[in-house]
PDB file of C-alpha atoms in Angstrom:
ATOM      1  CA  ALA A   1      78.835  56.836 -51.898  1.00 77.00           C
ATOM      2  CA  GLN A   2      75.270  55.795 -52.496  1.00 85.00           C
ATOM      3  CA  SER A   3      73.358  52.698 -51.548  1.00 91.00           C
ATOM      4  CA  VAL A   4      69.859  51.308 -51.859  1.00 95.00           C
ATOM      5  CA  THR A   5      68.064  48.810 -49.650  1.00 96.00           C
ATOM      6  CA  GLN A   6      64.858  47.138 -50.722  1.00 97.00           C
ATOM      7  CA  LEU A   7      63.003  45.615 -47.796  1.00 94.00           C
ATOM      8  CA  GLY A   8      61.681  42.200 -48.729  1.00 92.00           C
ATOM      9  CA  SER A   9      63.075  40.144 -51.583  1.00 94.00           C
ATOM     10  CA  HIS A  10      59.609  38.640 -52.210  1.00 96.00           C
ATOM     11  CA  VAL A  11      56.180  40.245 -51.830  1.00 97.00           C
ATOM     12  CA  SER A  12      52.959  38.381 -52.467  1.00 98.00           C
ATOM     13  CA  VAL A  13      49.543  40.033 -52.833  1.00 97.00           C
ATOM     14  CA  SER A  14      46.100  39.087 -54.028  1.00 97.00           C
ATOM     15  CA  GLU A  15      44.673  40.537 -57.211  1.00 97.00           C
ATOM     16  CA  GLY A  16      42.962  43.824 -56.328  1.00 97.00           C
ATOM     17  CA  ALA A  17      44.994  44.347 -53.148  1.00 98.00           C
ATOM     18  CA  LEU A  18      47.355  47.213 -52.402  1.00 98.00           C
ATOM     19  CA  VAL A  19      50.918  46.831 -53.610  1.00 98.00           C
ATOM     20  CA  LEU A  20      53.635  48.326 -51.399  1.00 98.00           C
ATOM     21  CA  LEU A  21      57.314  47.815 -52.244  1.00 98.00           C
ATOM     22  CA  ARG A  22      59.766  49.439 -49.878  1.00 98.00           C
ATOM     23  CA  CYS A  23      62.972  51.245 -50.778  1.00 97.00           C
ATOM     24  CA  ASN A  24      65.396  53.168 -48.587  1.00 97.00           C
ATOM     25  CA  TYR A  25      68.465  54.936 -49.872  1.00 95.00           C
ATOM     26  CA  SER A  26      71.548  56.703 -48.656  1.00 92.00           C
ATOM     27  CA  SER A  27      73.207  59.495 -50.566  1.00 85.00           C
ATOM     28  CA  SER A  28      75.596  62.302 -49.704  1.00 79.00           C
ATOM     29  CA  VAL A  29      74.044  64.575 -52.337  1.00 80.00           C
ATOM     30  CA  PRO A  30      70.432  65.229 -53.321  1.00 83.00           C
ATOM     31  CA  PRO A  31      69.434  61.991 -55.006  1.00 87.00           C
ATOM     32  CA  TYR A  32      67.605  61.171 -58.166  1.00 91.00           C
ATOM     33  CA  LEU A  33      65.494  58.080 -57.534  1.00 93.00           C
ATOM     34  CA  PHE A  34      64.071  55.504 -59.904  1.00 95.00           C
ATOM     35  CA  TRP A  35      61.913  52.420 -59.986  1.00 97.00           C
ATOM     36  CA  TYR A  36      62.488  49.934 -62.775  1.00 97.00           C
ATOM     37  CA  VAL A  37      60.465  46.812 -63.574  1.00 97.00           C
ATOM     38  CA  GLN A  38      61.770  43.615 -65.127  1.00 95.00           C
ATOM     39  CA  TYR A  39      59.416  41.062 -66.638  1.00 94.00           C
ATOM     40  CA  PRO A  40      60.703  37.508 -67.118  1.00 89.00           C
ATOM     41  CA  ASN A  41      63.492  37.183 -69.677  1.00 85.00           C
ATOM     42  CA  GLN A  42      63.404  40.871 -70.493  1.00 89.00           C
ATOM     43  CA  GLY A  43      65.483  43.934 -69.794  1.00 90.00           C
ATOM     44  CA  LEU A  44      64.558  46.576 -67.247  1.00 93.00           C
ATOM     45  CA  GLN A  45      62.165  49.369 -68.112  1.00 94.00           C
ATOM     46  CA  LEU A  46      61.549  52.600 -66.278  1.00 94.00           C
ATOM     47  CA  LEU A  47      58.389  52.802 -64.139  1.00 96.00           C
ATOM     48  CA  LEU A  48      58.898  56.246 -62.681  1.00 96.00           C
ATOM     49  CA  LYS A  49      61.513  58.687 -61.468  1.00 93.00           C
ATOM     50  CA  TYR A  50      61.992  61.479 -58.969  1.00 93.00           C
ATOM     51  CA  THR A  51      64.421  64.249 -59.836  1.00 89.00           C
ATOM     52  CA  THR A  52      63.287  67.521 -58.289  1.00 85.00           C
ATOM     53  CA  GLY A  53      59.983  69.212 -57.494  1.00 86.00           C
ATOM     54  CA  ALA A  54      56.839  67.327 -56.519  1.00 88.00           C
ATOM     55  CA  THR A  55      57.649  64.511 -54.119  1.00 90.00           C
ATOM     56  CA  LEU A  56      54.771  62.299 -55.236  1.00 95.00           C
ATOM     57  CA  VAL A  57      55.520  60.955 -58.680  1.00 96.00           C
ATOM     58  CA  LYS A  58      53.254  58.942 -60.912  1.00 96.00           C
ATOM     59  CA  GLY A  59      54.463  56.337 -63.327  1.00 95.00           C
ATOM     60  CA  ILE A  60      53.174  53.888 -65.849  1.00 94.00           C
ATOM     61  CA  ASN A  61      50.598  51.168 -65.158  1.00 93.00           C
ATOM     62  CA  GLY A  62      49.065  52.980 -62.169  1.00 96.00           C
ATOM     63  CA  PHE A  63      52.178  52.956 -59.978  1.00 97.00           C
ATOM     64  CA  GLU A  64      53.314  55.884 -57.892  1.00 97.00           C
ATOM     65  CA  ALA A  65      56.065  56.624 -55.386  1.00 97.00           C
ATOM     66  CA  GLU A  66      56.676  59.271 -52.786  1.00 95.00           C
ATOM     67  CA  PHE A  67      60.076  60.761 -52.001  1.00 95.00           C
ATOM     68  CA  LYS A  68      60.414  61.303 -48.242  1.00 95.00           C
ATOM     69  CA  LYS A  69      63.696  62.997 -47.483  1.00 92.00           C
ATOM     70  CA  SER A  70      63.306  62.781 -43.714  1.00 92.00           C
ATOM     71  CA  GLU A  71      62.854  59.019 -43.935  1.00 94.00           C
ATOM     72  CA  THR A  72      65.297  58.535 -46.846  1.00 94.00           C
ATOM     73  CA  SER A  73      62.603  56.466 -48.522  1.00 96.00           C
ATOM     74  CA  PHE A  74      61.054  56.083 -51.948  1.00 97.00           C
ATOM     75  CA  HIS A  75      58.370  53.408 -51.564  1.00 98.00           C
ATOM     76  CA  LEU A  76      56.430  52.194 -54.594  1.00 98.00           C
ATOM     77  CA  THR A  77      52.661  51.728 -54.384  1.00 98.00           C
ATOM     78  CA  LYS A  78      49.703  50.713 -56.516  1.00 98.00           C
ATOM     79  CA  PRO A  79      46.162  50.767 -55.114  1.00 97.00           C
ATOM     80  CA  SER A  80      44.965  47.603 -56.850  1.00 97.00           C
ATOM     81  CA  ALA A  81      47.236  44.824 -58.065  1.00 97.00           C
ATOM     82  CA  HIS A  82      46.700  43.162 -61.413  1.00 97.00           C
ATOM     83  CA  MET A  83      47.995  39.787 -62.502  1.00 96.00           C
ATOM     84  CA  SER A  84      50.125  41.536 -65.126  1.00 96.00           C
ATOM     85  CA  ASP A  85      52.046  43.357 -62.350  1.00 97.00           C
ATOM     86  CA  ALA A  86      53.892  40.162 -61.461  1.00 97.00           C
ATOM     87  CA  ALA A  87      57.551  40.964 -62.096  1.00 97.00           C
ATOM     88  CA  GLU A  88      60.751  41.957 -60.343  1.00 96.00           C
ATOM     89  CA  TYR A  89      61.059  45.565 -59.254  1.00 97.00           C
ATOM     90  CA  PHE A  90      64.281  47.471 -58.698  1.00 96.00           C
ATOM     91  CA  CYS A  91      64.817  50.719 -56.855  1.00 97.00           C
ATOM     92  CA  ALA A  92      67.849  52.743 -57.969  1.00 95.00           C
ATOM     93  CA  VAL A  93      69.620  55.992 -57.094  1.00 92.00           C
ATOM     94  CA  SER A  94      71.917  58.338 -58.955  1.00 87.00           C
ATOM     95  CA  ASP A  95      73.518  61.605 -57.965  1.00 75.00           C
ATOM     96  CA  GLY A  96      71.472  63.535 -60.478  1.00 66.00           C
ATOM     97  CA  GLY A  97      74.115  63.721 -63.134  1.00 63.00           C
ATOM     98  CA  GLY A  98      76.786  65.320 -61.016  1.00 64.00           C
ATOM     99  CA  THR A  99      79.939  63.323 -61.360  1.00 66.00           C
ATOM    100  CA  SER A 100      78.313  59.936 -61.781  1.00 68.00           C
ATOM    101  CA  TYR A 101      77.387  60.395 -65.455  1.00 74.00           C
ATOM    102  CA  GLY A 102      74.059  58.637 -65.065  1.00 76.00           C
ATOM    103  CA  LYS A 103      75.464  55.623 -63.281  1.00 84.00           C
ATOM    104  CA  LEU A 104      72.845  53.957 -61.137  1.00 90.00           C
ATOM    105  CA  THR A 105      73.195  52.105 -57.862  1.00 92.00           C
ATOM    106  CA  PHE A 106      70.513  49.412 -57.703  1.00 94.00           C
ATOM    107  CA  GLY A 107      68.800  47.689 -54.840  1.00 95.00           C
ATOM    108  CA  GLN A 108      68.729  43.908 -54.781  1.00 95.00           C
ATOM    109  CA  GLY A 109      65.254  43.691 -56.242  1.00 95.00           C
ATOM    110  CA  THR A 110      61.808  42.623 -55.017  1.00 97.00           C
ATOM    111  CA  ILE A 111      59.877  39.886 -56.761  1.00 96.00           C
ATOM    112  CA  LEU A 112      56.157  40.657 -56.773  1.00 97.00           C
ATOM    113  CA  THR A 113      53.759  37.718 -57.015  1.00 97.00           C
ATOM    114  CA  VAL A 114      50.058  38.357 -57.605  1.00 97.00           C
ATOM    115  CA  HIS A 115      47.574  35.642 -56.672  1.00 96.00           C
ATOM    116  CA  PRO A 116      44.113  35.336 -58.281  1.00 94.00           C
TER     117      PRO A 116
ATOM    118  CA  ASN B   1      63.172  51.764 -83.779  1.00 66.00           C
ATOM    119  CA  ALA B   2      65.236  48.891 -82.327  1.00 81.00           C
ATOM    120  CA  GLY B   3      66.539  50.665 -79.187  1.00 94.00           C
ATOM    121  CA  VAL B   4      69.370  48.724 -77.499  1.00 96.00           C
ATOM    122  CA  THR B   5      70.291  45.429 -79.148  1.00 96.00           C
ATOM    123  CA  GLN B   6      72.485  42.798 -77.506  1.00 97.00           C
ATOM    124  CA  THR B   7      73.988  39.683 -79.029  1.00 96.00           C
ATOM    125  CA  PRO B   8      74.219  36.823 -78.337  1.00 97.00           C
ATOM    126  CA  LYS B   9      71.217  36.163 -76.076  1.00 96.00           C
ATOM    127  CA  PHE B  10      72.720  32.960 -74.719  1.00 96.00           C
ATOM    128  CA  ARG B  11      76.249  31.560 -74.636  1.00 96.00           C
ATOM    129  CA  ILE B  12      78.087  28.768 -72.888  1.00 97.00           C
ATOM    130  CA  LEU B  13      81.837  29.166 -72.461  1.00 96.00           C
ATOM    131  CA  LYS B  14      84.529  26.892 -71.139  1.00 97.00           C
ATOM    132  CA  ILE B  15      86.874  28.162 -68.451  1.00 97.00           C
ATOM    133  CA  GLY B  16      89.687  30.157 -70.037  1.00 96.00           C
ATOM    134  CA  GLN B  17      87.874  30.969 -73.268  1.00 97.00           C
ATOM    135  CA  SER B  18      87.289  34.546 -74.395  1.00 96.00           C
ATOM    136  CA  MET B  19      84.326  36.194 -76.040  1.00 96.00           C
ATOM    137  CA  THR B  20      82.755  39.539 -76.850  1.00 98.00           C
ATOM    138  CA  LEU B  21      79.212  40.583 -76.000  1.00 98.00           C
ATOM    139  CA  GLN B  22      77.956  43.004 -78.584  1.00 98.00           C
ATOM    140  CA  CYS B  23      75.772  46.037 -77.825  1.00 98.00           C
ATOM    141  CA  THR B  24      74.458  48.588 -80.271  1.00 98.00           C
ATOM    142  CA  GLN B  25      71.928  51.395 -79.899  1.00 97.00           C
ATOM    143  CA  ASP B  26      70.192  53.437 -82.570  1.00 96.00           C
ATOM    144  CA  MET B  27      69.036  56.347 -80.389  1.00 95.00           C
ATOM    145  CA  ASN B  28      72.214  58.424 -80.711  1.00 94.00           C
ATOM    146  CA  HIS B  29      72.748  58.276 -76.948  1.00 94.00           C
ATOM    147  CA  ASN B  30      76.089  59.428 -75.618  1.00 93.00           C
ATOM    148  CA  TYR B  31      76.002  57.448 -72.380  1.00 94.00           C
ATOM    149  CA  MET B  32      76.297  53.666 -72.414  1.00 96.00           C
ATOM    150  CA  TYR B  33      76.679  51.105 -69.629  1.00 96.00           C
ATOM    151  CA  TRP B  34      77.304  47.446 -68.989  1.00 97.00           C
ATOM    152  CA  TYR B  35      75.715  45.845 -65.922  1.00 97.00           C
ATOM    153  CA  ARG B  36      75.708  42.286 -64.676  1.00 97.00           C
ATOM    154  CA  GLN B  37      72.757  40.819 -62.806  1.00 95.00           C
ATOM    155  CA  ASP B  38      73.092  38.019 -60.308  1.00 93.00           C
ATOM    156  CA  PRO B  39      70.148  36.565 -58.346  1.00 86.00           C
ATOM    157  CA  GLY B  40      69.371  38.539 -55.200  1.00 86.00           C
ATOM    158  CA  MET B  41      72.195  40.991 -55.898  1.00 89.00           C
ATOM    159  CA  GLY B  42      70.549  43.557 -58.119  1.00 91.00           C
ATOM    160  CA  LEU B  43      72.617  44.990 -60.944  1.00 94.00           C
ATOM    161  CA  LYS B  44      76.291  45.879 -60.668  1.00 95.00           C
ATOM    162  CA  LEU B  45      78.012  48.309 -63.048  1.00 94.00           C
ATOM    163  CA  ILE B  46      80.959  46.837 -64.959  1.00 97.00           C
ATOM    164  CA  TYR B  47      81.995  49.674 -67.302  1.00 96.00           C
ATOM    165  CA  TYR B  48      80.477  52.799 -68.712  1.00 95.00           C
ATOM    166  CA  SER B  49      81.127  55.330 -71.459  1.00 95.00           C
ATOM    167  CA  VAL B  50      80.188  58.992 -71.780  1.00 92.00           C
ATOM    168  CA  GLY B  51      80.920  59.163 -75.482  1.00 93.00           C
ATOM    169  CA  ALA B  52      82.932  57.694 -78.314  1.00 94.00           C
ATOM    170  CA  GLY B  53      86.527  57.127 -77.265  1.00 95.00           C
ATOM    171  CA  ILE B  54      85.817  57.542 -73.538  1.00 95.00           C
ATOM    172  CA  THR B  55      85.328  54.644 -71.150  1.00 96.00           C
ATOM    173  CA  ASP B  56      85.712  54.149 -67.416  1.00 94.00           C
ATOM    174  CA  LYS B  57      85.469  51.405 -64.824  1.00 95.00           C
ATOM    175  CA  GLY B  58      82.417  50.738 -62.770  1.00 93.00           C
ATOM    176  CA  GLU B  59      82.032  48.754 -59.573  1.00 92.00           C
ATOM    177  CA  VAL B  60      83.080  45.296 -60.856  1.00 95.00           C
ATOM    178  CA  PRO B  61      85.458  45.705 -63.849  1.00 97.00           C
ATOM    179  CA  ASN B  62      87.927  42.887 -63.166  1.00 96.00           C
ATOM    180  CA  GLY B  63      88.044  40.322 -65.955  1.00 96.00           C
ATOM    181  CA  TYR B  64      86.350  42.590 -68.490  1.00 97.00           C
ATOM    182  CA  ASN B  65      87.320  45.171 -71.083  1.00 97.00           C
ATOM    183  CA  VAL B  66      85.367  47.574 -73.249  1.00 98.00           C
ATOM    184  CA  SER B  67      85.866  49.901 -76.179  1.00 96.00           C
ATOM    185  CA  ARG B  68      83.755  52.674 -77.675  1.00 97.00           C
ATOM    186  CA  SER B  69      84.911  53.515 -81.174  1.00 97.00           C
ATOM    187  CA  THR B  70      81.492  54.782 -82.308  1.00 97.00           C
ATOM    188  CA  THR B  71      78.471  56.338 -80.620  1.00 96.00           C
ATOM    189  CA  GLU B  72      76.359  53.285 -81.500  1.00 97.00           C
ATOM    190  CA  ASP B  73      78.509  50.384 -80.326  1.00 98.00           C
ATOM    191  CA  PHE B  74      79.818  49.395 -76.899  1.00 98.00           C
ATOM    192  CA  PRO B  75      81.176  45.819 -76.903  1.00 98.00           C
ATOM    193  CA  LEU B  76      82.143  44.032 -73.685  1.00 98.00           C
ATOM    194  CA  ARG B  77      85.125  41.680 -73.852  1.00 97.00           C
ATOM    195  CA  LEU B  78      85.593  38.779 -71.453  1.00 96.00           C
ATOM    196  CA  GLU B  79      89.147  37.495 -71.295  1.00 90.00           C
ATOM    197  CA  LEU B  80      89.943  34.113 -69.729  1.00 94.00           C
ATOM    198  CA  ALA B  81      86.390  33.319 -68.672  1.00 95.00           C
ATOM    199  CA  ALA B  82      85.874  32.103 -65.095  1.00 96.00           C
ATOM    200  CA  PRO B  83      82.837  30.490 -63.422  1.00 96.00           C
ATOM    201  CA  SER B  84      82.371  33.724 -61.409  1.00 96.00           C
ATOM    202  CA  GLN B  85      81.460  35.444 -64.672  1.00 97.00           C
ATOM    203  CA  THR B  86      78.370  33.296 -65.073  1.00 97.00           C
ATOM    204  CA  SER B  87      75.662  35.947 -65.062  1.00 97.00           C
ATOM    205  CA  VAL B  88      73.126  37.867 -67.093  1.00 96.00           C
ATOM    206  CA  TYR B  89      74.672  40.907 -68.754  1.00 97.00           C
ATOM    207  CA  PHE B  90      72.694  44.010 -69.634  1.00 97.00           C
ATOM    208  CA  CYS B  91      73.740  46.854 -71.865  1.00 97.00           C
ATOM    209  CA  ALA B  92      71.993  50.190 -71.390  1.00 96.00           C
ATOM    210  CA  SER B  93      72.117  53.657 -72.871  1.00 96.00           C
ATOM    211  CA  SER B  94      70.943  57.135 -71.919  1.00 93.00           C
ATOM    212  CA  TYR B  95      70.616  60.566 -73.507  1.00 89.00           C
ATOM    213  CA  THR B  96      71.090  62.347 -70.170  1.00 83.00           C
ATOM    214  CA  ARG B  97      73.357  61.937 -67.193  1.00 77.00           C
ATOM    215  CA  GLU B  98      70.433  61.751 -64.761  1.00 78.00           C
ATOM    216  CA  GLY B  99      70.025  57.989 -64.790  1.00 74.00           C
ATOM    217  CA  GLU B 100      67.053  57.279 -67.044  1.00 85.00           C
ATOM    218  CA  LEU B 101      68.401  54.207 -68.810  1.00 92.00           C
ATOM    219  CA  PHE B 102      67.169  52.184 -71.762  1.00 94.00           C
ATOM    220  CA  PHE B 103      68.092  48.519 -71.442  1.00 95.00           C
ATOM    221  CA  GLY B 104      68.705  45.731 -73.889  1.00 96.00           C
ATOM    222  CA  GLU B 105      67.106  42.334 -73.348  1.00 94.00           C
ATOM    223  CA  GLY B 106      70.207  40.817 -71.817  1.00 95.00           C
ATOM    224  CA  SER B 107      72.812  38.173 -72.613  1.00 97.00           C
ATOM    225  CA  ARG B 108      72.870  35.055 -70.445  1.00 96.00           C
ATOM    226  CA  LEU B 109      76.392  33.695 -70.097  1.00 97.00           C
ATOM    227  CA  THR B 110      77.351  30.409 -68.472  1.00 97.00           C
ATOM    228  CA  VAL B 111      81.000  29.510 -67.828  1.00 96.00           C
ATOM    229  CA  LEU B 112      81.654  25.810 -67.192  1.00 95.00           C
TER     230      LEU B 112
END
């Protein structure tokens, strides 16, 4: 069984400040990890993913995340927040296409607010 | 290229009514999924399909049914609607089994 915990349901930052959204997972097999973003009244879209290889992955809009196996974490960061980053962010895990057929287990989401 | 299209976008149902949420994708993806999203709960998988004619239950299938007669379409049927089914429903598709999903814009359902 897999699970995802996102620490902090709401995060507020000032424009230009560092964005850090925390995600911890549990998985009995090597995980594939994802961050999705949801803008108001829209579906989710993929920000970035970790499958295998390099543990630091870069995504769209200047976001990146680092897979740390020892800490079972996959935190999302962006050096400088922009007003357009305001959205809800979801961390998700799959078993890499083993028997789960691409099914994702999602965290509960973190709403990011960016202040001018 | 439309991607994943869901209809309707909004619907209000009375308790006990039935309805079908439509989902179609034009990317020739084999894998399709239905999730529901409730505030503070993330997304929960209702049903999924790995190809035409093949469907299986997800985490929260009770009160729902699906079919997959073609690669493109994956409708979700709600029988005997209950207030607990008030939610936002998302259809998604994928060309791999790794988990990189393409989502529709969602269908907001209210059961009164």
